[in-house]
Amino acid sequence: MARPSATPPVHAKLGYKAADDLLLHLPIHYEDETRLSRIADLAPGRSALLEGVVERAEVLYRPRRQLLVSLREAGTEAPFHFRMLNFYPNQLAQLRPGVRLRLYGDLRPGFFGAEMIHPRWRMVAEHAPLAGALTPVYPTVAGLAQARIRKAVEAVLATADLDETLPDPLRARLGLPGFADALRRLHAPGPEDDVAGLERRSHPAWRRMKFDELLAQQLSLRLYAGQRRRRQAPVLAEAGLAERLLANLPFPLTGAQSRVLAEIRADLARPYPMHRLLQGDVGSGKTCVAALAALVAVGSGRQTAVMAPTEILAEQLYLKFREWLVPLGIEVVWLAAALKGKARQASLAALADGRAAVAVGTHALFQDEVAFRDLALAIVDEQHRFGVEQRLALRAKGADAAVVPHLLMMSATPIPRSLAMSYFADLDVSVIDALPPGRKPIATRVVGEAKRAEVVARLRDYCAAGAQAYWVCPLVEESEKLDLKAAIDAHAELAAELPELRVGLVHGRLKADQKAAVMAEFKAGGLDILVATTVIEVGVDVANASLMVIEHAERMGLAQLHQLRGRVGRGGRESTCLLLYAEPLSETARRRLRIVKDSQDGFAIAREDLALRGPGEFLGARQSGAPLLRFADLEADLDLLEAARSAAERLLHDDAAAARRHLARWLPHGFDWLHA
Ligand code: ADP
Ligand code: MG
């Protein structure tokens, strides 16, 4: 007895939670079976529906096994052909002379005259009616036929709620069609519709979908922002400790630093959680602003957690925080995955009983076993390198669910305006827009690998004059092993070529204390050259280092190159960055290198980066795998985004019920990941 088959329903196969989700499963293109074309009128390459009567069907064996069918169109003399490279015996049996067929496909010039290869075909009676609407072609997955999707979509269209959620005046102002009308037009456009516009997604029906999607996003962000203001956070307003650090620092804050610090302090003094991004180019001095913020929390008797995406970055932060906070009598503990045994227990205990006011570390900070007595502020460095869930998890470390810690995120990668308006709409942004005084521009050169010997000679002179240099070996895609080998080889080579210089090596596989020792030695001037993998990408701070050589710069992303380069140019010396590349250089790589060479403006570079890579990188969404916008394109549809933003405000105010229905339609399963 056959077991009942457990074929999942169409929506599940396509990855949706509910059948109604199919409403918004929109076609990628259309096939026009609403009219019959004549061969004589057809331009090559354009798909069309033809009709003809079979004259002959034969199986050929050369150049390979195939079925060749000759047909004659009514009123023409010369036959045309179609070919099937895969076919079943029963298909051959159907194709008897005299049978009338309709074929859909594109006609191209072939060996036997005009022909179609693998058209869709079916037998028809003479004068069979034509389709009344265009045939949608949907995105699909292996093993799921278009016909099944079409049927499922039709069923949902017939039963689902297609009520209008936008007020008429708004629709009129934006020139958008009604929802039901737009949706029907997308799934089943009539012969009179602008198919090219539908396929290009510029048709008003598409604009309606994009607008709706953006509006849902805006509504959701606004509701969330409202919720945040109703949550409770500890009021942190005691500035005594921060003042003491300010007095101890060897430099005055820049105007930009003072301004952003004031913004952060104003947030911390409010009874609801801060949600602020501190943006500042590489080297702009975000760390000491973060430390001052932490001290406001500590001064109020509360704890701060400081998290960085890699161990080496976290270590750099840890060292800085210790340097600044320990003299004030504050205990700072370290927490990373590599920290084990007694040391780990000691860190955990100090956080749990509140002895340690500050914890610095990696992802390890938000594991279950980590309990804070009184977490009031979470600081996340290089926030875009964390997954969304990770940022949420750290925030969930507040002592009790009713009180939410303040959140300060930091990034050297500025968020482009379109993203700031959309995904980051509930985010306050502070920008450090000036570097500390005395920074010199970094001369950047792009050098072919053939000139490596010259580069090494240059390195020798540089170090002989007392400067220090980084030699960066890039990440080898997907292979930490190869990555490591490249760095080890480069280190051995350089040490052999420059015997009079002290060459050190640091990479991700070293133990934390080994890494720290090498970094400390370099910082103290005990090494002339530090060979490193991209572990030094951000956060590393050695003022005397003024030359950076980046090997295989063509493999690296824009932001990465900019961040790496930011490790030099911090001291009094003229600094140089040499971007070594290996042929062949792709067009994109060439463009990237040119951008980095020509610009030292992190904002300009980030804009180019967005254009080259899309928004996922900025959102940390790559890690979470969460979908971004499905229909709207933030850059191309900026006008709709702006319209959606003001409409969201109005709609929430004028017709909260409609806003709710709109959200239920577009985000039936929540949107939580956006709010991290
Ligand atoms: P980033 O913003 O890239 O994290 P850092 O906080 O690491 O930058 O700061 C870069 C360097 O500049 C550090 O050595 C830091 O001590 C120094 N610095 C920070 N603020 C100032 C300032 N106002 N004047 C002089 N140097 C500063
Ligand atoms: Mg930093």
XYZ file of C-alpha atoms and ligand atoms in Angstrom, residues 251-254 257 281-288 320 436 439 541 570, ligand 1:
45
model
C 45.449 65.486 25.221
C 42.366 67.675 25.250
C 39.307 66.311 23.483
C 38.729 67.663 20.023
C 34.690 64.559 20.610
C 36.530 57.748 10.782
C 39.399 55.458 11.655
C 41.606 57.194 14.205
C 39.068 59.873 15.093
C 39.242 58.930 18.777
C 36.078 56.978 19.460
C 37.663 54.846 22.162
C 38.196 57.581 24.662
C 43.130 51.247 26.672
C 42.748 64.838 16.350
C 47.486 63.884 11.736
C 47.180 51.759 17.821
C 48.812 58.449 13.855
P 39.177 55.137 16.549
O 38.138 56.183 16.389
O 39.672 54.630 15.232
O 38.748 54.039 17.455
P 41.084 55.661 18.594
O 40.116 55.893 19.657
O 41.804 54.371 18.574
O 40.416 55.879 17.175
O 42.098 56.878 18.596
C 43.199 56.918 17.749
C 44.375 57.519 18.460
O 44.161 58.910 18.664
C 44.635 56.936 19.826
O 46.006 56.822 19.981
C 44.070 57.954 20.767
O 44.678 57.903 22.021
C 44.375 59.234 20.041
N 43.482 60.336 20.386
C 42.164 60.246 20.665
N 41.647 61.464 20.899
C 42.662 62.347 20.756
C 42.772 63.769 20.881
N 41.706 64.509 21.189
N 43.956 64.331 20.657
C 45.028 63.575 20.334
N 45.007 62.239 20.218
C 43.835 61.625 20.416
